Amino acid sequence: MTILLFGATGSAGGSVLRVCLADAGVSEVRVIVRRPTGLVHPRLREVLHDDYLRYDAVRTAFAGVDACFYCLGKSVRQVSGEAEYRRITHDFALAAAEALRAASPQAVFHYISGSGTSLTSRFMWARVKAEAERDLMAGVDAVCWRPGSIDGVPSASEPFGYKLFRPVARLLLRPFPSVYITGTDIGRAMLVATRQGVRNRIFENAEMRELAKVG
């Protein structure tokens, strides 16, 4: 199985990358990144790219792919406003999904969204994520994942507050399947869903933790 991964230098994506590389059933992991991951592995192929709305220059990276794990994103606290958040959260994801459909039409697109996502939410981030889910599911039968508090690998790009909160979340939230999940379990759940042929589906946090146990 060949996996295309976005967000490999982030906390969730970095965890998913390590799960994929450790899985004997994954023959290659291609990562689209702005900067190197710093990892060296015989089944890892890094593709440096900085325009997440256009992929003509790296079209071959999308060919012969079985699944795309889209883990790219930013906290709403890290952007200047709705326009920037929408471009990163919605527009980047749709562009990647369209490139995948053109080069590997049978591949499945997995999108990390977030717990609380809703088109009618009073929170901008939740509405934008819901619009991305809606458009991805309508366009490419995407599988959407709604994690709560993600306990992933440390990342240079994550907000400082996340670093401080991680040990607390690990201690206090782990017993609650609806609000806590490790990045490792996200990766495992994505691989299980890919192997099961799941399409056009939303997984909430508790479902993700259960699915991860299968793998």
mmCIF file of C-alpha atoms in Angstrom:
data_model
loop_
_atom_site.group_PDB
_atom_site.id
_atom_site.type_symbol
_atom_site.label_atom_id
_atom_site.label_comp_id
_atom_site.label_asym_id
_atom_site.label_seq_id
_atom_site.Cartn_x
_atom_site.Cartn_y
_atom_site.Cartn_z
ATOM 1 C CA MET A 1 0.000 0.000 0.000
ATOM 2 C CA THR A 2 1.313 3.443 -0.949
ATOM 3 C CA ILE A 3 0.323 6.361 1.285
ATOM 4 C CA LEU A 4 0.511 10.062 0.447
ATOM 5 C CA LEU A 5 0.727 12.157 3.602
ATOM 6 C CA PHE A 6 0.257 15.856 4.291
ATOM 7 C CA GLY A 7 1.262 17.482 7.570
ATOM 8 C CA ALA A 8 4.150 15.144 8.340
ATOM 9 C CA THR A 9 6.051 17.804 10.299
ATOM 10 C CA GLY A 10 3.067 18.501 12.568
ATOM 11 C CA SER A 11 2.076 16.786 15.781
ATOM 12 C CA ALA A 12 -0.769 14.619 14.441
ATOM 13 C CA GLY A 13 0.796 14.090 11.012
ATOM 14 C CA GLY A 14 4.161 13.218 12.518
ATOM 15 C CA SER A 15 2.505 10.505 14.585
ATOM 16 C CA VAL A 16 0.600 9.177 11.571
ATOM 17 C CA LEU A 17 3.832 9.104 9.566
ATOM 18 C CA ARG A 18 5.560 6.949 12.175
ATOM 19 C CA VAL A 19 2.619 4.543 12.288
ATOM 20 C CA CYS A 20 2.707 4.153 8.510
ATOM 21 C CA LEU A 21 6.461 3.554 8.438
ATOM 22 C CA ALA A 22 6.129 0.916 11.155
ATOM 23 C CA ASP A 23 3.377 -0.946 9.286
ATOM 24 C CA ALA A 24 4.709 -3.825 7.175
ATOM 25 C CA GLY A 25 1.756 -3.496 4.805
ATOM 26 C CA VAL A 26 2.787 0.013 3.753
ATOM 27 C CA SER A 27 5.320 -0.193 0.933
ATOM 28 C CA GLU A 28 5.936 3.550 0.595
ATOM 29 C CA VAL A 29 5.013 6.772 2.343
ATOM 30 C CA ARG A 30 5.251 9.935 0.259
ATOM 31 C CA VAL A 31 5.123 13.154 2.221
ATOM 32 C CA ILE A 32 4.408 16.580 0.763
ATOM 33 C CA VAL A 33 6.325 19.023 2.963
ATOM 34 C CA ARG A 34 7.728 22.542 2.932
ATOM 35 C CA ARG A 35 10.720 21.464 4.985
ATOM 36 C CA PRO A 36 12.367 18.063 5.557
ATOM 37 C CA THR A 37 10.940 15.870 8.306
ATOM 38 C CA GLY A 38 14.372 14.959 9.623
ATOM 39 C CA LEU A 39 13.502 11.266 9.420
ATOM 40 C CA VAL A 40 15.408 8.732 7.361
ATOM 41 C CA HIS A 41 13.660 5.526 6.345
ATOM 42 C CA PRO A 42 13.928 3.295 3.267
ATOM 43 C CA ARG A 43 10.168 3.534 2.642
ATOM 44 C CA LEU A 44 9.933 7.301 3.132
ATOM 45 C CA ARG A 45 9.951 9.642 0.131
ATOM 46 C CA GLU A 46 9.928 13.362 0.829
ATOM 47 C CA VAL A 47 8.578 15.781 -1.766
ATOM 48 C CA LEU A 48 9.432 19.405 -1.058
ATOM 49 C CA HIS A 49 6.685 21.733 -2.210
ATOM 50 C CA ASP A 50 5.418 25.138 -1.077
ATOM 51 C CA ASP A 51 2.266 25.881 -3.088
ATOM 52 C CA TYR A 52 -0.632 23.983 -1.524
ATOM 53 C CA LEU A 53 -3.140 25.224 -4.070
ATOM 54 C CA ARG A 54 -1.240 23.948 -7.137
ATOM 55 C CA TYR A 55 0.395 20.560 -7.591
ATOM 56 C CA ASP A 56 1.393 20.464 -11.266
ATOM 57 C CA ALA A 57 5.085 20.480 -10.352
ATOM 58 C CA VAL A 58 4.736 17.395 -8.118
ATOM 59 C CA ARG A 59 1.997 15.556 -9.990
ATOM 60 C CA THR A 60 3.935 12.275 -10.012
ATOM 61 C CA ALA A 61 3.783 12.147 -6.210
ATOM 62 C CA PHE A 62 0.018 11.633 -6.475
ATOM 63 C CA ALA A 63 0.222 8.772 -8.988
ATOM 64 C CA GLY A 64 -0.113 5.140 -7.923
ATOM 65 C CA VAL A 65 -1.370 6.083 -4.467
ATOM 66 C CA ASP A 66 -3.820 3.967 -2.443
ATOM 67 C CA ALA A 67 -4.716 6.587 0.155
ATOM 68 C CA CYS A 68 -3.995 10.169 1.116
ATOM 69 C CA PHE A 69 -3.828 10.996 4.812
ATOM 70 C CA TYR A 70 -4.417 14.731 5.009
ATOM 71 C CA CYS A 71 -3.196 15.886 8.435
ATOM 72 C CA LEU A 72 -2.280 19.447 7.493
ATOM 73 C CA GLY A 73 -3.767 22.270 9.497
ATOM 74 C CA LYS A 74 -3.327 25.181 11.868
ATOM 75 C CA SER A 75 -5.025 26.243 15.037
ATOM 76 C CA VAL A 76 -7.412 29.144 14.614
ATOM 77 C CA ARG A 77 -5.181 30.944 17.139
ATOM 78 C CA GLN A 78 -2.273 30.814 14.686
ATOM 79 C CA VAL A 79 -3.917 32.637 11.779
ATOM 80 C CA SER A 80 -4.817 36.233 11.045
ATOM 81 C CA GLY A 81 -8.522 35.638 10.520
ATOM 82 C CA GLU A 82 -11.200 33.647 8.698
ATOM 83 C CA ALA A 83 -9.777 34.159 5.195
ATOM 84 C CA GLU A 84 -6.421 32.631 6.105
ATOM 85 C CA TYR A 85 -8.009 29.879 8.162
ATOM 86 C CA ARG A 86 -10.371 28.981 5.289
ATOM 87 C CA ARG A 87 -7.508 28.907 2.781
ATOM 88 C CA ILE A 88 -5.501 26.478 4.916
ATOM 89 C CA THR A 89 -8.367 24.363 6.242
ATOM 90 C CA HIS A 90 -10.698 24.201 3.244
ATOM 91 C CA ASP A 91 -8.968 25.361 0.067
ATOM 92 C CA PHE A 92 -5.688 23.492 0.585
ATOM 93 C CA ALA A 93 -7.538 20.265 1.329
ATOM 94 C CA LEU A 94 -9.807 20.545 -1.716
ATOM 95 C CA ALA A 95 -6.830 21.230 -3.984
ATOM 96 C CA ALA A 96 -5.020 18.145 -2.673
ATOM 97 C CA ALA A 97 -8.131 15.990 -3.071
ATOM 98 C CA GLU A 98 -8.607 17.134 -6.663
ATOM 99 C CA ALA A 99 -4.965 16.384 -7.489
ATOM 100 C CA LEU A 100 -5.343 12.932 -5.948
ATOM 101 C CA ARG A 101 -8.522 12.213 -7.897
ATOM 102 C CA ALA A 102 -6.836 13.220 -11.155
ATOM 103 C CA ALA A 103 -3.733 11.055 -10.639
ATOM 104 C CA SER A 104 -5.110 8.164 -8.552
ATOM 105 C CA PRO A 105 -8.897 8.078 -9.030
ATOM 106 C CA GLN A 106 -9.332 4.909 -6.948
ATOM 107 C CA ALA A 107 -7.468 6.292 -3.928
ATOM 108 C CA VAL A 108 -9.302 7.294 -0.762
ATOM 109 C CA PHE A 109 -8.846 10.725 0.797
ATOM 110 C CA HIS A 110 -8.723 10.957 4.605
ATOM 111 C CA TYR A 111 -9.204 14.366 6.207
ATOM 112 C CA ILE A 112 -8.457 15.279 9.821
ATOM 113 C CA SER A 113 -11.200 17.617 10.953
ATOM 114 C CA GLY A 114 -12.081 18.170 14.618
ATOM 115 C CA SER A 115 -14.511 17.371 17.381
ATOM 116 C CA GLY A 116 -17.374 19.863 17.496
ATOM 117 C CA THR A 117 -17.350 20.486 13.762
ATOM 118 C CA SER A 118 -20.745 21.735 12.572
ATOM 119 C CA LEU A 119 -22.159 23.885 9.790
ATOM 120 C CA THR A 120 -24.366 25.663 12.330
ATOM 121 C CA SER A 121 -21.736 26.234 15.001
ATOM 122 C CA ARG A 122 -21.224 29.698 16.448
ATOM 123 C CA PHE A 123 -17.492 29.098 16.088
ATOM 124 C CA MET A 124 -15.903 30.051 12.774
ATOM 125 C CA TRP A 125 -13.351 27.206 12.842
ATOM 126 C CA ALA A 126 -16.094 24.612 13.308
ATOM 127 C CA ARG A 127 -18.116 25.937 10.378
ATOM 128 C CA VAL A 128 -15.094 26.061 8.064
ATOM 129 C CA LYS A 129 -14.091 22.495 8.952
ATOM 130 C CA ALA A 130 -17.685 21.381 8.367
ATOM 131 C CA GLU A 131 -17.676 23.006 4.940
ATOM 132 C CA ALA A 132 -14.434 21.203 4.111
ATOM 133 C CA GLU A 133 -15.960 17.887 5.230
ATOM 134 C CA ARG A 134 -19.086 18.497 3.169
ATOM 135 C CA ASP A 135 -17.193 19.433 0.011
ATOM 136 C CA LEU A 136 -14.641 16.624 0.318
ATOM 137 C CA MET A 137 -17.298 13.989 0.912
ATOM 138 C CA ALA A 138 -19.368 15.289 -2.003
ATOM 139 C CA GLY A 139 -16.380 15.530 -4.325
ATOM 140 C CA VAL A 140 -14.226 12.491 -3.537
ATOM 141 C CA ASP A 141 -16.172 10.370 -1.000
ATOM 142 C CA ALA A 142 -13.662 11.403 1.652
ATOM 143 C CA VAL A 143 -13.364 9.854 5.096
ATOM 144 C CA CYS A 144 -13.382 12.571 7.769
ATOM 145 C CA TRP A 145 -11.921 12.210 11.245
ATOM 146 C CA ARG A 146 -13.007 14.311 14.207
ATOM 147 C CA PRO A 147 -10.406 13.977 16.962
ATOM 148 C CA GLY A 148 -10.723 15.769 20.277
ATOM 149 C CA SER A 149 -7.526 16.484 22.181
ATOM 150 C CA ILE A 150 -4.661 14.966 20.167
ATOM 151 C CA ASP A 151 -1.622 13.640 22.003
ATOM 152 C CA GLY A 152 0.913 13.551 19.170
ATOM 153 C CA VAL A 153 4.644 13.859 18.677
ATOM 154 C CA PRO A 154 6.171 17.233 19.586
ATOM 155 C CA SER A 155 6.130 19.712 16.713
ATOM 156 C CA ALA A 156 7.956 22.984 16.217
ATOM 157 C CA SER A 157 4.862 24.492 14.593
ATOM 158 C CA GLU A 158 2.336 23.745 17.338
ATOM 159 C CA PRO A 159 1.260 26.514 19.735
ATOM 160 C CA PHE A 160 3.310 26.688 22.936
ATOM 161 C CA GLY A 161 0.165 26.166 24.971
ATOM 162 C CA TYR A 162 -0.325 22.766 23.356
ATOM 163 C CA LYS A 163 3.104 21.689 24.573
ATOM 164 C CA LEU A 164 2.221 22.725 28.119
ATOM 165 C CA PHE A 165 -1.227 21.124 28.013
ATOM 166 C CA ARG A 166 -0.144 17.758 26.561
ATOM 167 C CA PRO A 167 1.062 16.171 29.838
ATOM 168 C CA VAL A 168 -2.065 17.417 31.609
ATOM 169 C CA ALA A 169 -4.339 16.061 28.884
ATOM 170 C CA ARG A 170 -2.526 12.741 28.957
ATOM 171 C CA LEU A 171 -3.173 12.442 32.677
ATOM 172 C CA LEU A 172 -6.698 13.814 32.915
ATOM 173 C CA LEU A 173 -8.353 13.096 29.563
ATOM 174 C CA ARG A 174 -7.018 9.658 28.561
ATOM 175 C CA PRO A 175 -9.845 7.795 30.387
ATOM 176 C CA PHE A 176 -12.456 9.632 28.316
ATOM 177 C CA PRO A 177 -12.734 8.145 24.799
ATOM 178 C CA SER A 178 -14.852 10.978 23.453
ATOM 179 C CA VAL A 179 -12.283 13.713 24.094
ATOM 180 C CA TYR A 180 -8.746 12.250 24.004
ATOM 181 C CA ILE A 181 -6.788 10.367 21.364
ATOM 182 C CA THR A 182 -3.154 9.731 20.522
ATOM 183 C CA GLY A 183 -1.733 10.538 17.135
ATOM 184 C CA THR A 184 -0.703 6.898 16.942
ATOM 185 C CA ASP A 185 -4.322 5.778 17.235
ATOM 186 C CA ILE A 186 -5.322 8.221 14.500
ATOM 187 C CA GLY A 187 -2.782 6.629 12.172
ATOM 188 C CA ARG A 188 -3.888 3.116 13.071
ATOM 189 C CA ALA A 189 -7.536 3.996 12.531
ATOM 190 C CA MET A 190 -6.769 5.498 9.116
ATOM 191 C CA LEU A 191 -4.914 2.371 8.016
ATOM 192 C CA VAL A 192 -7.723 0.112 9.228
ATOM 193 C CA ALA A 193 -10.356 2.186 7.422
ATOM 194 C CA THR A 194 -8.281 2.141 4.239
ATOM 195 C CA ARG A 195 -7.950 -1.640 4.351
ATOM 196 C CA GLN A 196 -11.680 -2.006 5.024
ATOM 197 C CA GLY A 197 -12.524 0.144 2.010
ATOM 198 C CA VAL A 198 -14.388 2.764 4.043
ATOM 199 C CA ARG A 199 -15.621 5.770 2.058
ATOM 200 C CA ASN A 200 -17.810 8.824 2.613
ATOM 201 C CA ARG A 201 -17.864 8.486 6.392
ATOM 202 C CA ILE A 202 -17.301 10.636 9.479
ATOM 203 C CA PHE A 203 -15.620 9.150 12.547
ATOM 204 C CA GLU A 204 -15.982 10.806 15.939
ATOM 205 C CA ASN A 205 -13.248 10.550 18.557
ATOM 206 C CA ALA A 206 -14.593 7.519 20.448
ATOM 207 C CA GLU A 207 -15.128 5.623 17.185
ATOM 208 C CA MET A 208 -11.562 6.414 16.148
ATOM 209 C CA ARG A 209 -10.171 4.929 19.340
ATOM 210 C CA GLU A 210 -12.206 1.767 18.864
ATOM 211 C CA LEU A 211 -11.197 1.408 15.232
ATOM 212 C CA ALA A 212 -7.543 1.797 16.148
ATOM 213 C CA LYS A 213 -7.795 -1.321 18.313
ATOM 214 C CA VAL A 214 -8.560 -3.381 15.196
ATOM 215 C CA GLY A 215 -5.138 -2.573 13.809
#
